[in-house]
PDB file of C-alpha atoms in Angstrom:
ATOM      1  CA  ASN E   1      81.139 137.896 120.403  1.00 31.00           C
ATOM      2  CA  ILE E   2      80.162 134.762 118.422  1.00 35.00           C
ATOM      3  CA  PHE E   3      77.398 136.966 117.416  1.00 32.00           C
ATOM      4  CA  SER E   4      79.162 139.718 115.737  1.00 32.00           C
ATOM      5  CA  PRO E   5      77.819 140.222 112.840  1.00 34.00           C
ATOM      6  CA  VAL E   6      80.870 139.369 111.155  1.00 37.00           C
ATOM      7  CA  SER E   7      81.231 136.049 112.095  1.00 37.00           C
ATOM      8  CA  GLY E   8      77.384 135.528 111.298  1.00 37.00           C
ATOM      9  CA  SER E   9      78.391 136.126 107.752  1.00 39.00           C
ATOM     10  CA  ARG E  10      81.404 134.256 108.266  1.00 44.00           C
ATOM     11  CA  SER E  11      79.874 130.526 106.828  1.00 51.00           C
ATOM     12  CA  SER E  12      78.674 132.283 103.823  1.00 59.00           C
ATOM     13  CA  LYS E  13      81.419 134.492 103.041  1.00 74.00           C
ATOM     14  CA  THR E  14      83.481 132.538  99.398  1.00 83.00           C
ATOM     15  CA  PHE E  15      86.349 133.359  98.423  1.00 88.00           C
ATOM     16  CA  LYS E  16      85.079 133.274  95.040  1.00 90.00           C
ATOM     17  CA  PRO E  17      81.993 134.076  93.976  1.00 89.00           C
ATOM     18  CA  LYS E  18      79.516 130.525  94.306  1.00 91.00           C
ATOM     19  CA  LYS E  19      78.832 128.752  91.086  1.00 92.00           C
ATOM     20  CA  ASN E  20      75.286 127.435  90.676  1.00 89.00           C
ATOM     21  CA  ILE E  21      73.797 124.746  89.048  1.00 88.00           C
ATOM     22  CA  PRO E  22      71.026 126.527  87.355  1.00 85.00           C
ATOM     23  CA  GLU E  23      67.878 125.443  88.721  1.00 86.00           C
ATOM     24  CA  GLY E  24      64.725 123.199  87.085  1.00 83.00           C
ATOM     25  CA  SER E  25      68.660 121.705  85.021  1.00 86.00           C
ATOM     26  CA  HIS E  26      68.518 117.849  85.582  1.00 88.00           C
ATOM     27  CA  GLN E  27      72.031 118.019  87.477  1.00 89.00           C
ATOM     28  CA  TYR E  28      69.848 120.244  90.278  1.00 89.00           C
ATOM     29  CA  GLU E  29      67.784 117.406  90.677  1.00 90.00           C
ATOM     30  CA  LEU E  30      71.188 115.442  91.446  1.00 91.00           C
ATOM     31  CA  LEU E  31      72.397 118.009  92.803  1.00 90.00           C
ATOM     32  CA  LYS E  32      69.177 117.210  95.041  1.00 90.00           C
ATOM     33  CA  HIS E  33      69.491 113.534  95.159  1.00 88.00           C
ATOM     34  CA  ALA E  34      73.248 114.335  96.508  1.00 87.00           C
ATOM     35  CA  GLU E  35      72.788 116.045 100.170  1.00 87.00           C
ATOM     36  CA  ALA E  36      69.717 114.025 100.367  1.00 86.00           C
ATOM     37  CA  THR E  37      71.320 110.950 100.474  1.00 84.00           C
ATOM     38  CA  LEU E  38      74.524 112.783 102.159  1.00 81.00           C
ATOM     39  CA  GLY E  39      71.495 113.222 105.059  1.00 76.00           C
ATOM     40  CA  SER E  40      71.928 109.699 105.133  1.00 73.00           C
ATOM     41  CA  GLY E  41      75.179 110.279 106.862  1.00 74.00           C
ATOM     42  CA  ASN E  42      76.238 107.334 104.916  1.00 84.00           C
ATOM     43  CA  LEU E  43      79.284 108.692 103.179  1.00 87.00           C
ATOM     44  CA  ARG E  44      80.454 106.246 100.931  1.00 89.00           C
ATOM     45  CA  GLN E  45      77.342 105.121 100.389  1.00 89.00           C
ATOM     46  CA  ALA E  46      76.302 108.629  99.308  1.00 90.00           C
ATOM     47  CA  VAL E  47      78.814 109.238  97.017  1.00 95.00           C
ATOM     48  CA  MET E  48      78.179 105.988  94.931  1.00 95.00           C
ATOM     49  CA  LEU E  49      76.615 106.796  91.364  1.00 96.00           C
ATOM     50  CA  PRO E  50      72.958 106.686  91.571  1.00 94.00           C
ATOM     51  CA  GLU E  51      71.467 104.074  89.344  1.00 93.00           C
ATOM     52  CA  GLY E  52      70.286 105.357  85.849  1.00 94.00           C
ATOM     53  CA  GLU E  53      72.737 108.597  85.792  1.00 93.00           C
ATOM     54  CA  ASP E  54      75.448 109.461  83.966  1.00 93.00           C
ATOM     55  CA  LEU E  55      79.150 109.247  85.135  1.00 96.00           C
ATOM     56  CA  ASN E  56      79.913 112.524  84.147  1.00 96.00           C
ATOM     57  CA  GLU E  57      76.785 114.052  85.460  1.00 94.00           C
ATOM     58  CA  TRP E  58      77.164 112.822  88.100  1.00 96.00           C
ATOM     59  CA  ILE E  59      81.056 113.437  88.678  1.00 97.00           C
ATOM     60  CA  ALA E  60      80.472 117.105  87.216  1.00 96.00           C
ATOM     61  CA  VAL E  61      77.118 117.528  90.078  1.00 95.00           C
ATOM     62  CA  ASN E  62      79.890 117.061  92.415  1.00 96.00           C
ATOM     63  CA  THR E  63      82.689 118.627  90.915  1.00 97.00           C
ATOM     64  CA  VAL E  64      80.997 121.784  91.569  1.00 96.00           C
ATOM     65  CA  ASP E  65      79.412 120.994  94.799  1.00 95.00           C
ATOM     66  CA  PHE E  66      82.947 120.423  96.106  1.00 97.00           C
ATOM     67  CA  PHE E  67      84.670 123.735  94.537  1.00 97.00           C
ATOM     68  CA  ASN E  68      81.556 125.293  96.772  1.00 95.00           C
ATOM     69  CA  GLN E  69      82.816 124.166 100.019  1.00 95.00           C
ATOM     70  CA  ILE E  70      86.309 124.603  99.248  1.00 96.00           C
ATOM     71  CA  ASN E  71      85.489 128.226  98.163  1.00 95.00           C
ATOM     72  CA  MET E  72      83.837 129.191 101.278  1.00 95.00           C
ATOM     73  CA  LEU E  73      86.622 126.715 103.887  1.00 95.00           C
ATOM     74  CA  TYR E  74      89.052 128.463 102.506  1.00 96.00           C
ATOM     75  CA  GLY E  75      86.859 132.106 102.726  1.00 95.00           C
ATOM     76  CA  THR E  76      86.538 131.387 106.625  1.00 94.00           C
ATOM     77  CA  ILE E  77      90.797 131.350 106.842  1.00 95.00           C
ATOM     78  CA  THR E  78      91.751 134.003 104.141  1.00 95.00           C
ATOM     79  CA  GLU E  79      92.388 136.465 106.855  1.00 94.00           C
ATOM     80  CA  PHE E  80      94.813 133.929 108.167  1.00 96.00           C
ATOM     81  CA  CYS E  81      96.067 132.576 105.207  1.00 97.00           C
ATOM     82  CA  THR E  82      98.349 135.816 104.138  1.00 97.00           C
ATOM     83  CA  GLU E  83     102.044 136.462 102.180  1.00 96.00           C
ATOM     84  CA  GLY E  84     103.453 136.612 105.199  1.00 96.00           C
ATOM     85  CA  SER E  85     102.234 134.029 106.703  1.00 96.00           C
ATOM     86  CA  CYS E  86     102.512 131.608 103.643  1.00 97.00           C
ATOM     87  CA  PRO E  87     105.532 132.238 101.565  1.00 97.00           C
ATOM     88  CA  LEU E  88     104.645 128.999 100.257  1.00 96.00           C
ATOM     89  CA  MET E  89     101.943 127.129  98.751  1.00 97.00           C
ATOM     90  CA  SER E  90     103.131 124.104 101.253  1.00 97.00           C
ATOM     91  CA  ALA E  91     101.343 121.341 102.524  1.00 96.00           C
ATOM     92  CA  GLY E  92     103.528 120.362 105.781  1.00 93.00           C
ATOM     93  CA  PRO E  93     106.814 120.752 105.709  1.00 92.00           C
ATOM     94  CA  ARG E  94     107.596 118.171 102.483  1.00 94.00           C
ATOM     95  CA  TYR E  95     105.227 118.844 100.379  1.00 96.00           C
ATOM     96  CA  GLU E  96     105.522 122.351  98.027  1.00 97.00           C
ATOM     97  CA  TYR E  97     103.220 123.484  95.180  1.00 97.00           C
ATOM     98  CA  HIS E  98     105.009 125.498  92.812  1.00 97.00           C
ATOM     99  CA  TRP E  99     101.707 127.702  90.589  1.00 96.00           C
ATOM    100  CA  ALA E 100     101.813 125.849  86.142  1.00 94.00           C
ATOM    101  CA  ASP E 101      98.273 126.455  84.468  1.00 90.00           C
ATOM    102  CA  GLY E 102      99.513 125.443  80.801  1.00 87.00           C
ATOM    103  CA  THR E 103      98.138 127.888  79.004  1.00 87.00           C
ATOM    104  CA  ASN E 104      98.825 131.536  81.193  1.00 88.00           C
ATOM    105  CA  ILE E 105     101.594 130.297  82.785  1.00 91.00           C
ATOM    106  CA  LYS E 106     102.930 127.501  81.077  1.00 93.00           C
ATOM    107  CA  LYS E 107     107.193 127.306  83.397  1.00 94.00           C
ATOM    108  CA  PRO E 108     105.572 125.999  87.297  1.00 94.00           C
ATOM    109  CA  ILE E 109     106.511 129.607  89.783  1.00 95.00           C
ATOM    110  CA  LYS E 110     106.699 129.708  93.308  1.00 96.00           C
ATOM    111  CA  CYS E 111     104.333 131.750  95.032  1.00 96.00           C
ATOM    112  CA  SER E 112     102.368 132.021  97.849  1.00 97.00           C
ATOM    113  CA  ALA E 113     100.280 130.040  99.377  1.00 97.00           C
ATOM    114  CA  PRO E 114      97.348 133.482  98.647  1.00 97.00           C
ATOM    115  CA  LYS E 115      97.993 133.825  95.541  1.00 97.00           C
ATOM    116  CA  TYR E 116      98.148 130.256  94.278  1.00 97.00           C
ATOM    117  CA  ILE E 117      95.225 129.381  95.556  1.00 97.00           C
ATOM    118  CA  ASP E 118      94.083 132.124  93.815  1.00 97.00           C
ATOM    119  CA  TYR E 119      94.937 131.510  90.253  1.00 96.00           C
ATOM    120  CA  LEU E 120      94.200 127.481  91.168  1.00 97.00           C
ATOM    121  CA  MET E 121      90.000 128.377  92.190  1.00 97.00           C
ATOM    122  CA  THR E 122      90.516 131.323  89.427  1.00 96.00           C
ATOM    123  CA  TRP E 123      91.609 128.540  87.099  1.00 96.00           C
ATOM    124  CA  VAL E 124      89.087 126.303  88.680  1.00 97.00           C
ATOM    125  CA  GLN E 125      85.846 128.358  88.519  1.00 96.00           C
ATOM    126  CA  ASP E 126      86.921 129.328  84.513  1.00 95.00           C
ATOM    127  CA  GLN E 127      86.624 125.192  83.211  1.00 96.00           C
ATOM    128  CA  LEU E 128      83.200 125.069  85.257  1.00 96.00           C
ATOM    129  CA  ASP E 129      82.331 127.908  83.349  1.00 95.00           C
ATOM    130  CA  ASP E 130      83.649 126.307  79.875  1.00 95.00           C
ATOM    131  CA  GLU E 131      79.922 125.062  78.493  1.00 93.00           C
ATOM    132  CA  THR E 132      81.742 122.668  76.389  1.00 94.00           C
ATOM    133  CA  LEU E 133      84.224 121.065  79.584  1.00 95.00           C
ATOM    134  CA  PHE E 134      80.965 121.384  81.986  1.00 94.00           C
ATOM    135  CA  PRO E 135      77.199 121.270  79.464  1.00 92.00           C
ATOM    136  CA  SER E 136      74.351 122.700  82.034  1.00 83.00           C
ATOM    137  CA  LYS E 137      72.025 121.960  78.718  1.00 81.00           C
ATOM    138  CA  ILE E 138      70.718 118.988  78.715  1.00 76.00           C
ATOM    139  CA  GLY E 139      71.518 116.225  75.983  1.00 80.00           C
ATOM    140  CA  VAL E 140      75.050 118.016  75.102  1.00 87.00           C
ATOM    141  CA  PRO E 141      77.391 115.680  75.180  1.00 92.00           C
ATOM    142  CA  PHE E 142      80.836 116.538  77.844  1.00 95.00           C
ATOM    143  CA  PRO E 143      83.881 116.428  75.870  1.00 96.00           C
ATOM    144  CA  LYS E 144      85.853 113.058  74.996  1.00 96.00           C
ATOM    145  CA  ASN E 145      88.499 114.865  77.999  1.00 96.00           C
ATOM    146  CA  PHE E 146      85.729 115.584  80.153  1.00 97.00           C
ATOM    147  CA  MET E 147      87.078 112.333  82.495  1.00 97.00           C
ATOM    148  CA  SER E 148      90.994 114.120  82.201  1.00 97.00           C
ATOM    149  CA  VAL E 149      89.706 117.749  82.966  1.00 97.00           C
ATOM    150  CA  ALA E 150      88.060 116.481  85.943  1.00 98.00           C
ATOM    151  CA  LYS E 151      90.729 114.742  87.695  1.00 98.00           C
ATOM    152  CA  THR E 152      93.002 117.558  87.345  1.00 97.00           C
ATOM    153  CA  ILE E 153      90.348 120.105  89.270  1.00 98.00           C
ATOM    154  CA  LEU E 154      89.682 117.650  92.124  1.00 98.00           C
ATOM    155  CA  LYS E 155      93.596 116.912  92.083  1.00 98.00           C
ATOM    156  CA  ARG E 156      93.848 120.996  93.023  1.00 97.00           C
ATOM    157  CA  LEU E 157      91.261 121.231  94.873  1.00 98.00           C
ATOM    158  CA  PHE E 158      92.817 118.413  96.690  1.00 98.00           C
ATOM    159  CA  ARG E 159      95.889 121.150  97.404  1.00 98.00           C
ATOM    160  CA  VAL E 160      94.055 123.537  99.432  1.00 98.00           C
ATOM    161  CA  TYR E 161      92.259 120.967 101.678  1.00 98.00           C
ATOM    162  CA  ALA E 162      96.001 120.380 103.093  1.00 98.00           C
ATOM    163  CA  HIS E 163      97.021 123.735 102.320  1.00 98.00           C
ATOM    164  CA  ILE E 164      94.367 124.160 105.308  1.00 98.00           C
ATOM    165  CA  TYR E 165      94.979 121.085 107.034  1.00 97.00           C
ATOM    166  CA  HIS E 166      98.751 120.761 107.325  1.00 97.00           C
ATOM    167  CA  GLN E 167      98.793 125.218 107.561  1.00 97.00           C
ATOM    168  CA  HIS E 168      96.367 126.693 109.476  1.00 97.00           C
ATOM    169  CA  PHE E 169      94.017 124.113 110.998  1.00 97.00           C
ATOM    170  CA  ASP E 170      94.862 126.076 114.798  1.00 96.00           C
ATOM    171  CA  SER E 171      92.629 128.931 112.994  1.00 96.00           C
ATOM    172  CA  VAL E 172      89.793 125.958 111.449  1.00 96.00           C
ATOM    173  CA  MET E 173      89.809 125.545 115.101  1.00 96.00           C
ATOM    174  CA  ARG E 174      89.612 128.265 116.734  1.00 95.00           C
ATOM    175  CA  LEU E 175      86.582 128.843 114.443  1.00 94.00           C
ATOM    176  CA  GLN E 176      85.026 125.847 115.396  1.00 94.00           C
ATOM    177  CA  GLU E 177      84.499 125.061 112.392  1.00 93.00           C
ATOM    178  CA  GLU E 178      87.212 120.941 112.669  1.00 93.00           C
ATOM    179  CA  ALA E 179      82.970 119.315 112.265  1.00 92.00           C
ATOM    180  CA  HIS E 180      82.923 120.780 108.847  1.00 92.00           C
ATOM    181  CA  LEU E 181      85.784 120.800 107.192  1.00 95.00           C
ATOM    182  CA  ASN E 182      86.106 116.822 108.571  1.00 94.00           C
ATOM    183  CA  THR E 183      83.040 116.309 107.296  1.00 93.00           C
ATOM    184  CA  SER E 184      83.880 118.149 104.107  1.00 95.00           C
ATOM    185  CA  PHE E 185      86.698 116.528 103.771  1.00 96.00           C
ATOM    186  CA  LYS E 186      85.784 112.969 104.121  1.00 95.00           C
ATOM    187  CA  HIS E 187      83.229 113.254 101.413  1.00 95.00           C
ATOM    188  CA  PHE E 188      85.392 114.671  98.807  1.00 97.00           C
ATOM    189  CA  ILE E 189      88.300 111.945  99.847  1.00 97.00           C
ATOM    190  CA  PHE E 190      85.272 108.666  99.764  1.00 96.00           C
ATOM    191  CA  PHE E 191      84.103 110.319  96.414  1.00 97.00           C
ATOM    192  CA  VAL E 192      87.856 110.312  94.749  1.00 98.00           C
ATOM    193  CA  GLN E 193      88.408 106.610  96.145  1.00 96.00           C
ATOM    194  CA  GLU E 194      84.835 105.366  94.825  1.00 97.00           C
ATOM    195  CA  PHE E 195      85.641 106.869  91.220  1.00 97.00           C
ATOM    196  CA  ASN E 196      89.534 106.821  91.721  1.00 97.00           C
ATOM    197  CA  LEU E 197      89.797 109.995  90.277  1.00 98.00           C
ATOM    198  CA  ILE E 198      93.778 111.451  92.354  1.00 98.00           C
ATOM    199  CA  ASP E 199      96.588 109.471  92.543  1.00 96.00           C
ATOM    200  CA  ARG E 200      97.461 107.902  95.236  1.00 94.00           C
ATOM    201  CA  ARG E 201     100.973 110.154  95.203  1.00 95.00           C
ATOM    202  CA  GLU E 202      99.002 113.187  95.164  1.00 97.00           C
ATOM    203  CA  LEU E 203      96.965 112.440  98.944  1.00 97.00           C
ATOM    204  CA  ALA E 204     100.423 111.949  99.996  1.00 97.00           C
ATOM    205  CA  PRO E 205     100.393 114.517 102.425  1.00 97.00           C
ATOM    206  CA  LEU E 206      97.111 113.978 104.334  1.00 97.00           C
ATOM    207  CA  GLN E 207      97.345 109.818 103.858  1.00 96.00           C
ATOM    208  CA  GLU E 208      97.673 109.539 108.078  1.00 95.00           C
ATOM    209  CA  LEU E 209      94.233 112.150 108.029  1.00 95.00           C
ATOM    210  CA  ILE E 210      92.381 109.204 105.110  1.00 95.00           C
ATOM    211  CA  GLU E 211      93.723 106.531 106.536  1.00 94.00           C
ATOM    212  CA  LYS E 212      91.554 107.122 109.649  1.00 92.00           C
ATOM    213  CA  LEU E 213      88.765 108.968 108.115  1.00 86.00           C
ATOM    214  CA  GLY E 214      88.607 105.259 106.518  1.00 81.00           C
ATOM    215  CA  SER E 215      88.520 103.101 109.029  1.00 79.00           C
ATOM    216  CA  LYS E 216      85.995 105.132 110.898  1.00 66.00           C
ATOM    217  CA  ASP E 217      83.830 103.640 108.128  1.00 58.00           C
ATOM    218  CA  ARG E 218      84.579  99.995 107.984  1.00 49.00           C
TER     219      ARG E 218
END
């Protein structure tokens, strides 16, 4: 039954707590701008740096937004992504991911998809909550290494999309979330392409889909 309370709360079920951008801040204004341009339906235009804005800040706001989107998308299918169904973190038969974050886990470890995604989303959350990396206060400068951190975050978030598409797309279809997933992923891809944030090699598991999404917008 579509109207059962369980499915009603489905769309608001996130995997990790949502990361909020403080209201009234400049970043909040930027987020509102991003949402407004997205509404126009032209995603290529929506990802472009607004005139006169700081690139780091634009990337920061969008990175938080993508974290929240993926958090929600994965939240809808966590019950299908289990130790039993996904003993390895993979994106199809040719791509398998091993987790390392360079601090707590230095040597990459093989683990199940739910475990991997838990590590990954917790790690991203820690970066987003770090005021020295993602300053939320006006006038606090972004650190020198901001771009490389943002690239690592986006590269890792991509893996969650890749896993969902390869291993759980049938569940996504059953839940009628595929339009939501496709729009979110397309927005993500256009964004990382616009600013050259993820290496092509990393995008290989979803290359065909990426080409298909891009060809519709030429």
